[in-house]
Coordinates of C-alpha atoms in Angstrom, one line a residue:
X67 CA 0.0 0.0 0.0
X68 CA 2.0 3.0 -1.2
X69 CA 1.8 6.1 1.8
X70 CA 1.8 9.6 -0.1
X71 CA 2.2 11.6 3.8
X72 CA 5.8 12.7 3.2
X73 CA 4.4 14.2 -0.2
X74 CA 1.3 15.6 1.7
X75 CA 3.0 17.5 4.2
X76 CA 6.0 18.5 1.9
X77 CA 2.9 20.5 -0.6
X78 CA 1.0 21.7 2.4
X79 CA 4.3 23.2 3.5
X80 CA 5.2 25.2 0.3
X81 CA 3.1 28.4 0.8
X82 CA 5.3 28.8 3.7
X83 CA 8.8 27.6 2.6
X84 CA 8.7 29.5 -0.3
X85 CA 6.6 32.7 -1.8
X86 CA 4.2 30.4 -3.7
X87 CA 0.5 31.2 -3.6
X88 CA -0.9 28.1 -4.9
X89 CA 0.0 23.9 -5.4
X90 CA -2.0 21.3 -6.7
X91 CA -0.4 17.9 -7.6
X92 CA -2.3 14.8 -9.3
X93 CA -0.7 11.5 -9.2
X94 CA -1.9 8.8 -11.8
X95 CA -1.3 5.2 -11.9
X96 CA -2.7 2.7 -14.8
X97 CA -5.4 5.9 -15.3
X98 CA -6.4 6.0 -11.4
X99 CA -6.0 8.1 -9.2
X100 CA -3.2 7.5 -6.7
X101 CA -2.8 11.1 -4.9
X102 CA -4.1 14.6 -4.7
X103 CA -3.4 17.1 -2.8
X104 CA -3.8 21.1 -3.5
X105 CA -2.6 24.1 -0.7
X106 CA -2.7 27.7 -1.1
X107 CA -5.1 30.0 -2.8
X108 CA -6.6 30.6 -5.7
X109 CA -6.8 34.3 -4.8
X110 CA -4.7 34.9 -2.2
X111 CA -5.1 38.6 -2.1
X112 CA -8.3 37.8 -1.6
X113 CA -8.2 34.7 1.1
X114 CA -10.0 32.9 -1.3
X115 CA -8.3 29.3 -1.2
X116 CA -8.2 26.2 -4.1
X117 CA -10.8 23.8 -4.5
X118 CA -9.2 21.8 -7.5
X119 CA -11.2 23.8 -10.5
X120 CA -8.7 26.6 -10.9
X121 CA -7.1 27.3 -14.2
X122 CA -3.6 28.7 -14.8
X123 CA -1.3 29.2 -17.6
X124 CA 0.8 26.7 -18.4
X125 CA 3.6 28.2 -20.3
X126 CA 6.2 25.8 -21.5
X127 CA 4.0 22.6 -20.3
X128 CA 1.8 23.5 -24.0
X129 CA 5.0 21.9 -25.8
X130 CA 4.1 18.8 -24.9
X131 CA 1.0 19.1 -27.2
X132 CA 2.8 20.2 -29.8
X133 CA 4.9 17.5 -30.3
X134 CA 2.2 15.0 -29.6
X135 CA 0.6 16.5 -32.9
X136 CA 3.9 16.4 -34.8
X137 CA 4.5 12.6 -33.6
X138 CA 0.8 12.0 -35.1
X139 CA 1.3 13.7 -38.2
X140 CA 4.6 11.2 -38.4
X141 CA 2.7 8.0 -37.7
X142 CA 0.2 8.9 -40.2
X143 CA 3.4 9.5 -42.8
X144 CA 2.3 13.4 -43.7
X145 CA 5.5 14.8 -41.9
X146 CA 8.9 12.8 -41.3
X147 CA 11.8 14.2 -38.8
X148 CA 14.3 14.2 -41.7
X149 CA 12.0 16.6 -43.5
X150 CA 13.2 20.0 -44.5
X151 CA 11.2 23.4 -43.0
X152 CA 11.3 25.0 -46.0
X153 CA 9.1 22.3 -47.5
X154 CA 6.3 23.0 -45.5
X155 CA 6.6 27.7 -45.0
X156 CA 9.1 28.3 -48.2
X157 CA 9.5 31.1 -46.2
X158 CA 12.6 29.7 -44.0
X159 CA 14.5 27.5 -47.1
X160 CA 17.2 31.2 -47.2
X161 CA 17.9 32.0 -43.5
X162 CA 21.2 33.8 -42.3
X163 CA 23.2 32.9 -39.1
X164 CA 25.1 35.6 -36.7
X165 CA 28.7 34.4 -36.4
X166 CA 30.9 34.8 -32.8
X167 CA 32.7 37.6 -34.6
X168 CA 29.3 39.8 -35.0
X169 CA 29.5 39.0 -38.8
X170 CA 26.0 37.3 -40.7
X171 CA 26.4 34.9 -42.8
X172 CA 24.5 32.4 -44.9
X173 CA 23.3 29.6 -43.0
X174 CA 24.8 25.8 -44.5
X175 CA 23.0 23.9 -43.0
X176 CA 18.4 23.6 -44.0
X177 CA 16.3 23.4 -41.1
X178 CA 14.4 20.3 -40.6
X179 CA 11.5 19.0 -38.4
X180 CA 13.8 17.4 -35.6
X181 CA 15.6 20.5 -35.3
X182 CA 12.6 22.1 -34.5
X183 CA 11.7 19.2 -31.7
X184 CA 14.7 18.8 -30.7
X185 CA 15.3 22.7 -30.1
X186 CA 18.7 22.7 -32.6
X187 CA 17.1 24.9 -35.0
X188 CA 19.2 27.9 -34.3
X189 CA 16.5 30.0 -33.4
X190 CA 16.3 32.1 -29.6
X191 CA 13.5 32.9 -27.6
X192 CA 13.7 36.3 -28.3
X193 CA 9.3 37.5 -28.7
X194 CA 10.7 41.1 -28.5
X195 CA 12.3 41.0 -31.5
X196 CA 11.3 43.5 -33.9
X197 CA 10.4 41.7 -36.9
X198 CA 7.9 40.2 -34.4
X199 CA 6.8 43.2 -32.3
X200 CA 6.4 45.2 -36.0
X201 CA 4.4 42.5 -37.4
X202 CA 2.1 43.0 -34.4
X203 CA 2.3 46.3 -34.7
X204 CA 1.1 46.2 -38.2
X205 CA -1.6 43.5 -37.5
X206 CA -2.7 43.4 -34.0
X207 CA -5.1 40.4 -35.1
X208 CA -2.3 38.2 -37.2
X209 CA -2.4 34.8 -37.1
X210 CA -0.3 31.8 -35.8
X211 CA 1.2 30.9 -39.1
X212 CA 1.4 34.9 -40.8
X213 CA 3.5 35.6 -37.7
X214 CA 6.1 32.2 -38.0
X215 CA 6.2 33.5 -41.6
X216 CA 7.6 36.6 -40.3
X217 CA 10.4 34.8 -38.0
X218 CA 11.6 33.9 -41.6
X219 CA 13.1 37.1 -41.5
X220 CA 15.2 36.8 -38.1
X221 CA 19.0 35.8 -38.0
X222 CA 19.5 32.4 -36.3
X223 CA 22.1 32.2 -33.4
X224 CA 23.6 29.2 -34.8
X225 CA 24.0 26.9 -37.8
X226 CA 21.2 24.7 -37.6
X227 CA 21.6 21.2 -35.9
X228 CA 25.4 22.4 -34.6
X229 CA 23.6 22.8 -30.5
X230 CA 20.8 23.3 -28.3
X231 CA 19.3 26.6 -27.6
X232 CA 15.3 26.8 -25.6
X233 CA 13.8 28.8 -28.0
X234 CA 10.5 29.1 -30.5
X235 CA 10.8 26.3 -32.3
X236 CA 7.9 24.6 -30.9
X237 CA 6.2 28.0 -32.0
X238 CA 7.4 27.1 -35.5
X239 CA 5.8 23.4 -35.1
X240 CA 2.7 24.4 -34.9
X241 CA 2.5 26.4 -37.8
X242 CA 4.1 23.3 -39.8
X243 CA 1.0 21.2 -38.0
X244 CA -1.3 23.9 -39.6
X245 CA 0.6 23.3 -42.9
X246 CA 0.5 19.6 -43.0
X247 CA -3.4 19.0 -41.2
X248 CA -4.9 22.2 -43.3
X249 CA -6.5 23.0 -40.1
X250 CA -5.8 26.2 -37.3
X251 CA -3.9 24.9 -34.4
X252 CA -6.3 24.9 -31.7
X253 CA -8.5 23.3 -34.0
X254 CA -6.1 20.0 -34.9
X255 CA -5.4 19.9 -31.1
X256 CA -9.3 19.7 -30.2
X257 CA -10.6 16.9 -32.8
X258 CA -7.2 14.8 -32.8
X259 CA -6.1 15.4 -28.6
X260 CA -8.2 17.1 -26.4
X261 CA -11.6 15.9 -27.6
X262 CA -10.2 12.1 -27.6
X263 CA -8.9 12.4 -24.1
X264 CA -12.2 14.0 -22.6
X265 CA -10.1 17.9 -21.5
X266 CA -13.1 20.2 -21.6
X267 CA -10.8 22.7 -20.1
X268 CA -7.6 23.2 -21.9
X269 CA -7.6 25.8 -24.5
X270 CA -6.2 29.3 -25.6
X271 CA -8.6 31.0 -24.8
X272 CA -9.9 32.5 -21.2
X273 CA -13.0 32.5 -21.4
X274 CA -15.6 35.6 -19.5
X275 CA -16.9 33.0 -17.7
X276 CA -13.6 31.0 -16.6
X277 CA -11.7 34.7 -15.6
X278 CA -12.8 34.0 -11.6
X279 CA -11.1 30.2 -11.9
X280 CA -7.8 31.9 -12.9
X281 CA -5.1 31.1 -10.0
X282 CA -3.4 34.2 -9.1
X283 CA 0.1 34.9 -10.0
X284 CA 1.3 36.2 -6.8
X285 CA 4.0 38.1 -5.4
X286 CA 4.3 38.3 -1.4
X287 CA 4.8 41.8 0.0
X288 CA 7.2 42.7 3.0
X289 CA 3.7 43.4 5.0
X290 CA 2.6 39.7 4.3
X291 CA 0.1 40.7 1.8
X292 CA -0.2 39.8 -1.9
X293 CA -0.2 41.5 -5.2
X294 CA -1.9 39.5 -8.4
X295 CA 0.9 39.9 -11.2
X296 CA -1.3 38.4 -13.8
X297 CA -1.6 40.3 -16.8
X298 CA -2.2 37.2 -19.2
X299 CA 0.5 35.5 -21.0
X300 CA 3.2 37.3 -22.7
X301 CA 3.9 34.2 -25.4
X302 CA 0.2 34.9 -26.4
X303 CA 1.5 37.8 -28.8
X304 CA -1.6 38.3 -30.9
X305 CA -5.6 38.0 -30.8
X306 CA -5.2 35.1 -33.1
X307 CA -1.5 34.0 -31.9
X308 CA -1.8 30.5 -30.4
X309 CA 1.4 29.6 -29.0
X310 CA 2.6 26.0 -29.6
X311 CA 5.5 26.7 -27.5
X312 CA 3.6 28.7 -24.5
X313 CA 0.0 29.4 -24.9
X314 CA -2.3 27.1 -23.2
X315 CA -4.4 27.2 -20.6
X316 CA -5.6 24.6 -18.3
X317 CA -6.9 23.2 -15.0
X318 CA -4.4 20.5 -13.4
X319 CA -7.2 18.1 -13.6
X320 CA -8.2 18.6 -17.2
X321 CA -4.1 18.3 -17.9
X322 CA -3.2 15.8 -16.1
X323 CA -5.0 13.5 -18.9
X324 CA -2.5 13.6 -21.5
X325 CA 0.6 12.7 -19.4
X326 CA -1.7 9.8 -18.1
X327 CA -2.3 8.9 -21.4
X328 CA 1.3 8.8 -22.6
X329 CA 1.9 6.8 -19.3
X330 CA -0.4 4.0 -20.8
X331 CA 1.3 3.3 -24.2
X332 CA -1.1 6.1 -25.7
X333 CA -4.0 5.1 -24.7
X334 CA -6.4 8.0 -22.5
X335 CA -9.0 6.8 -19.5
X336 CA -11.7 7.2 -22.6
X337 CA -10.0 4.1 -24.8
X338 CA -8.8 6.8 -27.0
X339 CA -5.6 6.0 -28.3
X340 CA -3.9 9.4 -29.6
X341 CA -0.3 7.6 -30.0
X342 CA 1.4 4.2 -30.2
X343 CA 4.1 3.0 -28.1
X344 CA 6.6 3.0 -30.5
X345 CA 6.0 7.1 -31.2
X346 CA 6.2 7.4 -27.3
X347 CA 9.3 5.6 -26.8
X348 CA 10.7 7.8 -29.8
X349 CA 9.7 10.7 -28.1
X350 CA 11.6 10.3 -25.0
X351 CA 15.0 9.0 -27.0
X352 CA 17.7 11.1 -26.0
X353 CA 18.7 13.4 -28.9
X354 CA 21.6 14.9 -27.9
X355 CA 25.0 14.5 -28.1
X356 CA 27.3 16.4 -25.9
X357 CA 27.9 18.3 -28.7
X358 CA 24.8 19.6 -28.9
X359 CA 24.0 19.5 -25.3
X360 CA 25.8 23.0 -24.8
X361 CA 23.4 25.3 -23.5
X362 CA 20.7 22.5 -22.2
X363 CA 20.1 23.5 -18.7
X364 CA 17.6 20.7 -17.0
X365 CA 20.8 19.4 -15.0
X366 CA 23.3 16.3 -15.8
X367 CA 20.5 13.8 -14.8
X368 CA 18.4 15.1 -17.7
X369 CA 18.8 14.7 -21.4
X370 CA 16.4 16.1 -24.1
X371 CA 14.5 13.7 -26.7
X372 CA 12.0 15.0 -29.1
X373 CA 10.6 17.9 -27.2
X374 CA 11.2 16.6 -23.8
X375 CA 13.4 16.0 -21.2
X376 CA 14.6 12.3 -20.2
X377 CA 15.7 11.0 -17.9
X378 CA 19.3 9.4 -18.5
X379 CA 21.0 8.7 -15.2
X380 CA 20.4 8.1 -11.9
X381 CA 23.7 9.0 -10.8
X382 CA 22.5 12.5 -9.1
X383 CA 19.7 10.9 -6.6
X384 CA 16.5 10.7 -9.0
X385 CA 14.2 8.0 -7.7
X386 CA 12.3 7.9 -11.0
X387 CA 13.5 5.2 -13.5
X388 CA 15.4 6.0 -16.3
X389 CA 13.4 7.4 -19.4
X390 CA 10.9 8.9 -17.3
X391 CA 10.6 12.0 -19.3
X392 CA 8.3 15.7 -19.0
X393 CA 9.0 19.0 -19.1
X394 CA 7.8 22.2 -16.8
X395 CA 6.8 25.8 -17.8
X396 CA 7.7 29.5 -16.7
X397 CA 5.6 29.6 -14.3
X398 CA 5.9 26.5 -12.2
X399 CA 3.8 23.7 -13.7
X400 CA 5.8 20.6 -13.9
X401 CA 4.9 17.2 -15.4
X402 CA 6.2 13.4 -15.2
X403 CA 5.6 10.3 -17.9
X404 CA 6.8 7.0 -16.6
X405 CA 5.5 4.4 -19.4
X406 CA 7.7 1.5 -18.1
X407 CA 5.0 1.9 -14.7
X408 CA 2.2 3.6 -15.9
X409 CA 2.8 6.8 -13.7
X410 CA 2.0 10.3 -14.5
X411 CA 2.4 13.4 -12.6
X412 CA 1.0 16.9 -13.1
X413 CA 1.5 20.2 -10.9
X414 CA 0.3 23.6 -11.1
X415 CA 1.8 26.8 -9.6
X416 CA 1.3 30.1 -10.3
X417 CA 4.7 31.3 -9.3
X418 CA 5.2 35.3 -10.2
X419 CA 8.4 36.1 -8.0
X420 CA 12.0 35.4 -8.7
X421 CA 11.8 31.3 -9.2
X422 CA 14.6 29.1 -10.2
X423 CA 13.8 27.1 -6.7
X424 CA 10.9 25.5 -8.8
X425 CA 12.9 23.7 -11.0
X426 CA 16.1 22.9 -8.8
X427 CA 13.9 21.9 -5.6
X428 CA 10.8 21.8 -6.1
X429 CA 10.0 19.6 -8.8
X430 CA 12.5 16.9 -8.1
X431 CA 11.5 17.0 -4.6
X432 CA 8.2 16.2 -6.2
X433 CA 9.3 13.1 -8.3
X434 CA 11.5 11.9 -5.5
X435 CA 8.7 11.8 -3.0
X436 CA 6.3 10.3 -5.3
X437 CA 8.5 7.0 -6.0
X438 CA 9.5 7.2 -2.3
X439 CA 5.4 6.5 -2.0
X440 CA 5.3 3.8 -4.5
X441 CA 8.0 1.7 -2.8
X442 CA 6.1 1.3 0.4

């Protein structure tokens, strides 16, 4: 019988270890529920605490869809890894590369569809560039894949496929998913993810009606109070912009549904089945030499696959097995796949103050606990 109390009293704890408002973790086993527990508020500035139906942005956790759709769009052989960018927005087949000397030069090397999973595409994470913030400009209401057009147009950091740089290539992706389905991106993740796994809530869109549900993003003042720095999400850089890379929206129960479903060889708690095995364990397949590991930061127990972290050592304490794989998002969520055990975890934070603690303590602390659980 596995005991979850260490993991109990180590989330009920975190409002008052750290300056988090809100936590809410979902453990899933074989699609059951093994755990919950949530502490904190939804509006703190308010006293009003979490009942489990909150909503937050999820940031960098919305890759995870993206390359779902990508890895679907492979199986049914309309897309292929090898395939160049160019083929797909003609846009990108003449891009240039800023050398270390300051000079630009032509770049050698096309970009292709792993380089854009895999985050070796040369591109940075730089939304204030002003190609973008002048196409905005121009067109307040452009659309996912006008504006990726436009990132034709910026210099890469680095000859394609040379190293890894976190950046908007999963952006990119879901232009190409447009492309290759003929459909808008929140559309192909509806009918071919979110509608086959039964999440009513995951979108990018905040509705009226949902604003109330929204967890506060909030910062602790020296008086003890709090100040809500929510003021949407900055990846969302048009009406019609729907981030592959940043944009969604979601409730941790509602989310917690795809990572269970990747835990269970593709198969969601409905019977859908939105992947195969085989497309999962390519997924999580570390990608990177250390060539091209240069500028990965998730730690040395961490590798990245096609668009996630894995799991490659157990060297550095993790009590997770190796090719457990996930990723997290800017503003605290954090989710873990285990398909060798059927184990998926999903946690939600709102985290708005200075938070690299998330990443180096929390969220291992997380994982660790959880397996600590399962072992008893």
């Amino acid at each position: 019988m596995s005991d979850f109390s260490k993991l109990k009293d180590y989330i009920e704890s975190l409002n008052d270890r750290y300056p988090l408002a809100s936590s809410d973790v979902i453990v899933m086993k074989e699609h059951e529920r093994l755990f919950r527990c949530m502490s904190g508020f939804r509006h703190p500035e308010r006293g009003i605490p979490l009942d489990g139906s909150e909503l937050y942005y999820i940031y960098s956790c919305t890759k995870m869809c993206t390359c779902v759709a990508a890895m679907q769009l492979i199986e049914k052989g309309k897309l292929s890894l090898s395939d160049k960018l160019a083929d797909y927005i003609p846009e990108f087949s003449d891009m240039s590369v800023k050398c270390g000397d300051g000079t630009v030069i032509k770049s050698k090397n096309p970009i292709t569809i792993r380089n854009l999973m895999t985050m070796t595409g040369g591109f940075g994470y730089d939304i204030d560039n002003k190609i973008i913030t002048d196409a905005i400009k121009k067109n307040p209401e452009i659309s996912t894949l006008e504006l990726v057009r436009k990132m034709s147009k910026m210099t890469l950091h680095f000859q394609p496929g040379t190293r890894y740089e976190y950046s908007l290539c999963h952006d990119i992706l879901a232009a190409v998913v447009e492309v290759v389905s003929g459909m808008k991106f929140s559309e192909y993740l509806n009918v071919n993810i979110f509608e086959p796994l039964g999440m009513t809530r995951t979108g990018f869109t905040l509705k009226e009606s949902d604003k109330n549900d929204l967890a506060s993003a909030a910062f602790v003042n020296e008086d003890g109070s709090f100040t809500d720095l929510h003021d949407g999400c900055c990846f969302m850089l048009s009406k019609n912009y729907e981030s592959g890379g940043a944009g969604l929206i979601s409730s941790t129960e509602d989310y917690i549904k795809l990572p269970d479903a990747l835990a269970n060889d593709g198969v969601g708690k409905t019977g859908n089945r939105i992947l195969t095995r085989e497309s999962i364990d390519r997924l999580r397949k570390d990608e990177l030499s250390d060539e091209l590991k240069i500028g990965f930061t998730k730690g040395p127990e961490y590798s990245y696959g096609l668009g996630f972290r894995t799991l490659v050592t157990k060297k550095y304490g993790a009590k997770s097995p190796l090719g457990e794989f996930g990723w997290d998002g800017a503003r605290g969520c954090y989710y873990l796949i285990d398909p060798e055990n059927h184990i998926a975890i999903y946690y939600s934070t709102q985290i708005a103050s200075e938070h690299g603690f998330i990443y180096s303590e929390v969220h291992p602390t997380i994982r660790n606990l959880v397996y600590e659980a399962l072992e008893k």
